[in-house]
CSV table of C-alpha atoms in Angstrom, one decimal:
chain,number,residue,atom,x,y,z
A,1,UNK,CA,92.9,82.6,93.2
A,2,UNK,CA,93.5,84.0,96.9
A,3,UNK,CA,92.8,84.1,100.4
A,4,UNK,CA,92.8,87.1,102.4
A,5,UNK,CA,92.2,88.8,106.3
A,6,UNK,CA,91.4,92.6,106.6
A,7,UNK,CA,92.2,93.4,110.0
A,8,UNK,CA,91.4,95.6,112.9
A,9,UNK,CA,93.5,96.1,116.4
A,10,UNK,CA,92.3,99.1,118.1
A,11,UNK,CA,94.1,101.7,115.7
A,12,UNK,CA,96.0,99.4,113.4
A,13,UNK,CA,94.7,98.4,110.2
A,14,UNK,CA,96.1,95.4,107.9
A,15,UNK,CA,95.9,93.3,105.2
A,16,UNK,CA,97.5,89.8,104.7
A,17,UNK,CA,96.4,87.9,101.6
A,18,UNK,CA,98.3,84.4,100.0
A,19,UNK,CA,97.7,83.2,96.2
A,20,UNK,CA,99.2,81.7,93.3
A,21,UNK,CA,99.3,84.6,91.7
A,22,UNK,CA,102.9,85.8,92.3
A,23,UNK,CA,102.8,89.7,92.5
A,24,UNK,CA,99.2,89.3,95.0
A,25,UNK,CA,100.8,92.3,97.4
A,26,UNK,CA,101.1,94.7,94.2
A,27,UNK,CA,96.8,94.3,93.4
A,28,UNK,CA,95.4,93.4,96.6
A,29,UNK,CA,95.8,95.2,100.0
A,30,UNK,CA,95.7,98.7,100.3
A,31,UNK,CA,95.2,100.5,104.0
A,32,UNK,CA,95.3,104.2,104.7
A,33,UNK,CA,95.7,105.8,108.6
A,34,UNK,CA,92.9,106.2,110.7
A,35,UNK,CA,90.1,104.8,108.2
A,36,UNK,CA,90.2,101.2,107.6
A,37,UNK,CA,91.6,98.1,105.1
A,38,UNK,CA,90.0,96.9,101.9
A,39,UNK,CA,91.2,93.8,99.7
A,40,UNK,CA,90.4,93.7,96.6
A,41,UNK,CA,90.6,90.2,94.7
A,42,UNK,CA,89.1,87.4,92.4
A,43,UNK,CA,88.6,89.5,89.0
A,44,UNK,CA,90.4,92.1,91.0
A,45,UNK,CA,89.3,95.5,90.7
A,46,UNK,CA,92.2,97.9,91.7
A,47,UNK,CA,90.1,101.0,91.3
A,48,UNK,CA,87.8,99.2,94.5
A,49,UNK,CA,90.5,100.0,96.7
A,50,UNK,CA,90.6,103.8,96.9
A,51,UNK,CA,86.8,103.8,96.5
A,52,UNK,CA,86.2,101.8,99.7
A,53,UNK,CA,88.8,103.9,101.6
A,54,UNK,CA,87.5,107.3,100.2
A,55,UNK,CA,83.8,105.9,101.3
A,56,UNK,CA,84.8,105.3,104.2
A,57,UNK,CA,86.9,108.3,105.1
A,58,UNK,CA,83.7,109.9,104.0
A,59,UNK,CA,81.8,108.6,107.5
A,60,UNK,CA,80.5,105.4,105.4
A,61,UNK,CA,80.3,101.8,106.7
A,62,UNK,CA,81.5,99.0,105.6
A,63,UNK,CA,78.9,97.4,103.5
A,64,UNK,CA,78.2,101.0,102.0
A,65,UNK,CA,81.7,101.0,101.4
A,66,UNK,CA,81.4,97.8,99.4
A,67,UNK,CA,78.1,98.8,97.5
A,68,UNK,CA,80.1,102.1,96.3
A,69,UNK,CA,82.6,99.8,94.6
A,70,UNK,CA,80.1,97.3,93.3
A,71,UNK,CA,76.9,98.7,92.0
A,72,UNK,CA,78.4,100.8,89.2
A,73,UNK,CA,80.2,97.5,88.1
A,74,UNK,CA,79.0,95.3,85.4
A,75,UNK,CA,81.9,92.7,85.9
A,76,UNK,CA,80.9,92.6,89.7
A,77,UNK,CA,79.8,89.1,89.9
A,78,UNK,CA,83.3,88.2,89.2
A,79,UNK,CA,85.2,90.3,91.9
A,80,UNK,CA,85.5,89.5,95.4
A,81,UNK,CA,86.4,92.3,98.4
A,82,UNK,CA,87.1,92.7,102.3
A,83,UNK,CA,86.5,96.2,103.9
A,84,UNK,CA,87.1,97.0,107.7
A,85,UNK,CA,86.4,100.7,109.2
A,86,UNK,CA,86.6,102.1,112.5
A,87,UNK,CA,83.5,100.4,113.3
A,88,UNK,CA,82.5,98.5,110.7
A,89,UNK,CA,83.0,95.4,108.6
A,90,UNK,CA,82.1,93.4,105.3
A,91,UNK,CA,83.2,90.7,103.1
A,92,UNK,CA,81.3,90.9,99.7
A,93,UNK,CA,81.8,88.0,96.8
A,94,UNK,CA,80.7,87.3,93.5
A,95,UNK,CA,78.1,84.8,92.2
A,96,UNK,CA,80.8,84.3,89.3
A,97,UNK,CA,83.3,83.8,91.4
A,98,UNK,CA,85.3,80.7,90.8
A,99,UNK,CA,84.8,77.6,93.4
A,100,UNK,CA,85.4,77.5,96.5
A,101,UNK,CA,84.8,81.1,97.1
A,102,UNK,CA,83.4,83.3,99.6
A,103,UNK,CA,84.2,84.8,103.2
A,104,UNK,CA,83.3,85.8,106.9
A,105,UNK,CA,83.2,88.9,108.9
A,106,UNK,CA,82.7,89.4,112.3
A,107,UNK,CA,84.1,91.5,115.2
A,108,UNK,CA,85.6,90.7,118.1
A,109,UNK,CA,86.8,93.2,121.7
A,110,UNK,CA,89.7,94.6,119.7
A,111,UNK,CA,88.1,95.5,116.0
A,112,UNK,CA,86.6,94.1,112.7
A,113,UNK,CA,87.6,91.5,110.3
A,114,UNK,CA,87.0,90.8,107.0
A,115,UNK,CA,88.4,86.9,105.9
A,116,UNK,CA,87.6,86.2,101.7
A,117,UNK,CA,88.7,83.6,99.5
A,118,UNK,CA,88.3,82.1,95.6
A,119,UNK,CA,89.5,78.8,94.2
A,120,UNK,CA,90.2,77.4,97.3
A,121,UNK,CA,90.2,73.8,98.3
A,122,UNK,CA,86.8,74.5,100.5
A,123,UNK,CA,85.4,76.4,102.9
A,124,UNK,CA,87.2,75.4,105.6
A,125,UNK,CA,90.2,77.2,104.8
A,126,UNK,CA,87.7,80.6,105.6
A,127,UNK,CA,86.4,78.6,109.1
A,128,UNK,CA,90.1,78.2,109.9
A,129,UNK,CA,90.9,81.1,109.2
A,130,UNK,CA,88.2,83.3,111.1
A,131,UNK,CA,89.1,80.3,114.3
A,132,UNK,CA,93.2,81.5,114.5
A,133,UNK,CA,92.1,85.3,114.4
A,134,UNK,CA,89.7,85.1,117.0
A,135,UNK,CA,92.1,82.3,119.0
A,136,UNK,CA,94.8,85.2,118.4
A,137,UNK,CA,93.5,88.3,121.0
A,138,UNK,CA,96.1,90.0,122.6
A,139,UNK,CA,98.3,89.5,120.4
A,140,UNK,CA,100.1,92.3,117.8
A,141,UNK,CA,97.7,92.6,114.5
A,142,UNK,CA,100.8,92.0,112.4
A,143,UNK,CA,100.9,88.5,114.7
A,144,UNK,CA,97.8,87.9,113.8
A,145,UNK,CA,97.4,88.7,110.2
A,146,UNK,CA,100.1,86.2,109.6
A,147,UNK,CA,98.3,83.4,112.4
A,148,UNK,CA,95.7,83.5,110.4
A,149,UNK,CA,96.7,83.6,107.0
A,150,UNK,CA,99.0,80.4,107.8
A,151,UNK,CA,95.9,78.8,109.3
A,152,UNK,CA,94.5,79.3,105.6
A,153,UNK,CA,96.8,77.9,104.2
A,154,UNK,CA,97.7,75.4,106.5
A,155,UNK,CA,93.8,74.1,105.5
A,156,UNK,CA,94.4,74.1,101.8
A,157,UNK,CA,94.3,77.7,100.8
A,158,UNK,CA,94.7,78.4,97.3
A,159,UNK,CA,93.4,75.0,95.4
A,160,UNK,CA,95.9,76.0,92.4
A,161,UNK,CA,99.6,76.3,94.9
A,162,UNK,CA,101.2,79.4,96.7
A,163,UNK,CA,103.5,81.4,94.8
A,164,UNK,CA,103.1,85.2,96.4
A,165,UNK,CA,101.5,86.5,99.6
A,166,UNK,CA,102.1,89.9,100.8
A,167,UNK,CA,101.2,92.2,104.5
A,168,UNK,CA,100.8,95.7,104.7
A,169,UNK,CA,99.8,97.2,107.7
A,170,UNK,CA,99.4,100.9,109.6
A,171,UNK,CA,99.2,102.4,113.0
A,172,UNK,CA,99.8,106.3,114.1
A,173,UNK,CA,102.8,106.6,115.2
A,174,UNK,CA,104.0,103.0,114.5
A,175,UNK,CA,107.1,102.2,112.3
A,176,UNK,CA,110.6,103.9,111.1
A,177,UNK,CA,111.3,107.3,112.2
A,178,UNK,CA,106.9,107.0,113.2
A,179,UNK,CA,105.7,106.7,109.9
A,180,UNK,CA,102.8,104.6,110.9
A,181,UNK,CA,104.1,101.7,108.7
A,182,UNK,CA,103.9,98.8,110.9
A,183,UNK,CA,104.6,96.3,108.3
A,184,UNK,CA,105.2,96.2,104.5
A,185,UNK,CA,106.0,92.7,103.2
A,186,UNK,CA,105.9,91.2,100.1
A,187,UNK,CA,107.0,87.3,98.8
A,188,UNK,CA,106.5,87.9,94.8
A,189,UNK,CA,107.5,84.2,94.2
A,190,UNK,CA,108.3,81.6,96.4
A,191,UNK,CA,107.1,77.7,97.0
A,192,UNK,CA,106.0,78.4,100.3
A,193,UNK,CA,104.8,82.4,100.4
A,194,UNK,CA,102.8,82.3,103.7
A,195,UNK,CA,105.4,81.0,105.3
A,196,UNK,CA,108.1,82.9,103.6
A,197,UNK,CA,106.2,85.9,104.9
A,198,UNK,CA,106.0,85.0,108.4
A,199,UNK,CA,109.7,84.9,108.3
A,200,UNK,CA,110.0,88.3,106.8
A,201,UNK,CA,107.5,89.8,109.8
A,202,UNK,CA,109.8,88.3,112.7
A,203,UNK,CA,113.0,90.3,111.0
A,204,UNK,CA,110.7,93.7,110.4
A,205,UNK,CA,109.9,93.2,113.9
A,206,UNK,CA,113.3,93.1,115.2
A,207,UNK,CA,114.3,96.0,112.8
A,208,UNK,CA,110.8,98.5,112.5
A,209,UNK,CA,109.8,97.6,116.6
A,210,UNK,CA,110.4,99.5,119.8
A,211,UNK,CA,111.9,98.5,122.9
A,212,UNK,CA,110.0,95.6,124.3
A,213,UNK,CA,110.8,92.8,127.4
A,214,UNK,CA,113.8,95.3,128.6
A,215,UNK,CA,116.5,93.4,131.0
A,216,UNK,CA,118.7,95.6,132.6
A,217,UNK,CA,122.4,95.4,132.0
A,218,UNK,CA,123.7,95.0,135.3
A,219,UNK,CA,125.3,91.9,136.9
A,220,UNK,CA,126.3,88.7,135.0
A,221,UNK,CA,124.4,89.9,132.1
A,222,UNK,CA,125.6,93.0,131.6
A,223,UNK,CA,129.6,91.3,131.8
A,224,UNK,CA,127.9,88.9,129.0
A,225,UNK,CA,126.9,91.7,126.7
A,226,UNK,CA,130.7,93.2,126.5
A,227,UNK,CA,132.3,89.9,126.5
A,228,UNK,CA,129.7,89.2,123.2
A,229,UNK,CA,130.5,92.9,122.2
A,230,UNK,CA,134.3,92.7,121.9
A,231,UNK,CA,134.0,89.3,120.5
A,232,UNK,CA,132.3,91.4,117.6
A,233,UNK,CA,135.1,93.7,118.2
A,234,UNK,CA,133.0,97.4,119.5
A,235,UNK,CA,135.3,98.8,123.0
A,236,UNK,CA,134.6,101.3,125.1
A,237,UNK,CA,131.7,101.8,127.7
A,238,UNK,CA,128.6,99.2,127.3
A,239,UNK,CA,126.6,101.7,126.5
A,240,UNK,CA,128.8,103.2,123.9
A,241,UNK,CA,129.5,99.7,122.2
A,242,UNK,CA,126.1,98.6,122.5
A,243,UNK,CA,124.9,101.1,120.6
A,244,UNK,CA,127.5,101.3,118.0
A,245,UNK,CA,126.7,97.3,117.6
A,246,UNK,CA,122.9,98.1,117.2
A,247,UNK,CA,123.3,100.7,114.6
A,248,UNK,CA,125.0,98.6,112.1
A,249,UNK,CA,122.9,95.8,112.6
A,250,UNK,CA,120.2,98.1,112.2
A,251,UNK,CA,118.7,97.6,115.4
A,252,UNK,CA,118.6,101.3,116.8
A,253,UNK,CA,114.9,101.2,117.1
A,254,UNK,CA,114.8,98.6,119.4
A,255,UNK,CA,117.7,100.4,122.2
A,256,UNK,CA,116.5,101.0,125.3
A,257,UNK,CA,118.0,103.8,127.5
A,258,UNK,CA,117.8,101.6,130.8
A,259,UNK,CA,118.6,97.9,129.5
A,260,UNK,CA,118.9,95.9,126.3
A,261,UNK,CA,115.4,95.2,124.8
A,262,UNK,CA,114.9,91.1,124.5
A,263,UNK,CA,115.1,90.5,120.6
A,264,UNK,CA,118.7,92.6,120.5
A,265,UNK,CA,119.8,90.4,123.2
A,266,UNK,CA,118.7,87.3,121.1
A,267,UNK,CA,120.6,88.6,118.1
A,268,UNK,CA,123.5,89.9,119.8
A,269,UNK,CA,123.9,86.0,121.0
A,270,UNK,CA,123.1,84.7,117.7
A,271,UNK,CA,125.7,87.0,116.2
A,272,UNK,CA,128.4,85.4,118.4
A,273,UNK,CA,127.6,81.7,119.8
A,274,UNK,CA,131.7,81.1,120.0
A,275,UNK,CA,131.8,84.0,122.9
């Protein structure tokens, strides 16, 4: 009843999953800080989640990882899972599981991945989805968790519709006031969930990211910024307005002390196209 991608960027761990199932993001993903991803689906097991992570934590692999959650479990041959560590991977699925099910892992330069599905319409919706994470190197692992998710689902995904999806992924440091929450995203029920959640990540970006593309504000673009600022009515020194402008919109994370960061300037145009 879902597709998935466990996901690995260097330090940053994810999980971005799709279904029919409407509250997926509440059973599936679960991550924890410097150990890995698991997603837990099919017959779901919610318990497999912290025993994969506490495995691995433990100095574990992947497919040990997946063996502590299945072997003591008489209802495995319904269940389907996805575990990534620090250096290992696995994608494990039931014989019971309903058709088209089954998955891929693999790892690439920048870290493991672990791609599942059940009850999808074939098993090119797995292919597709293990092409657009490997197409998608050097770019964010939120970026790609969704890439490849909407490649899924783009193939057929889920046989039976899409009604929820969900992302939740960690990085030290990463996140507000450094929590390490890169993203946490959830469409509960929606006609189009994948895509629903792509357009939730591009507005945590802008809110949850940090400074990126930096122009200075100097010259003809700095005289644009305080002509779109007093539009929006905030006086006094760029700087000043600037920032009082950024902290309501609840862009703060994203100010720069030496320029305005590219997305801000986006949305600060967006906010005013009559300036």
């Amino acid at each position: 009843m879902t597709f998935s991608i466990v996901g690995q960027v260097g330090d940053a761990f994810g999980v971005a999953v799709a279904s029919k199932f409407p509250f997926v993001g509440a059973v599936v993903p679960q991550v924890r800080l410097g150990v890995g991803a698991v997603a837990t689906q099919a017959m779901a097991r919610v318990a497999y989640r912290s025993v994969a992570l506490d495995s691995l934590a433990s100095g574990a692999g992947a497919d040990d990882a997946v063996a502590a959650c299945t072997a003591p479990d008489p209802d495995r041959a319904h269940r389907q899972l996805g575990v990534v560590g620090l250096d290992s991977q696995a994608t494990w699925t039931g014989g019971a599981c309903m058709d088209w099910a089954g998955g891929v892992s693999g790892r690439d330069e920048t870290g493991g991945y672990a791609i599942q599905g059940n009850i999808l319409t074939g098993s090119d919706v797995v292919s597709e989805m293990e092409a657009a994470w490997l197409a998608s190197v050097g770019s964010s692992l939120t970026d790609r968790l969704v890439a490849t998710l909407l490649a899924g689902d783009a193939a057929g995904g889920d046989s039976r519709g899409r009604q929820g999806a969900a992302l939740y992924a960690v990085q030290p440091g990463a996140g507000y006031d450094h929590c390490g929450v890169l993203a946490d995203l959830r469409v509960d029920d929606h006609d189009d969930a994948p895509q629903e959640l792509a357009r939730l990540l591009r507005i945590n970006d802008l809110v949850f990211g940090g400074p990126e593309d930096v122009s200075p504000l100097a010259g003809d673009l700095a005289d644009e910024v305080a002509v779109r600022l007093a539009h929006l009515g905030y006086s006094g020194t760029l700087t000043d307005a600037l920032g009082a402008w950024a902290g309501e919109a609840n862009y703060e994370m994203r100010m720069a002390p030496d320029g305005i960061d590219a997305k801000v300037l986006a949305a600060l145009r967006d906010a005013t196209p009559d300036a």
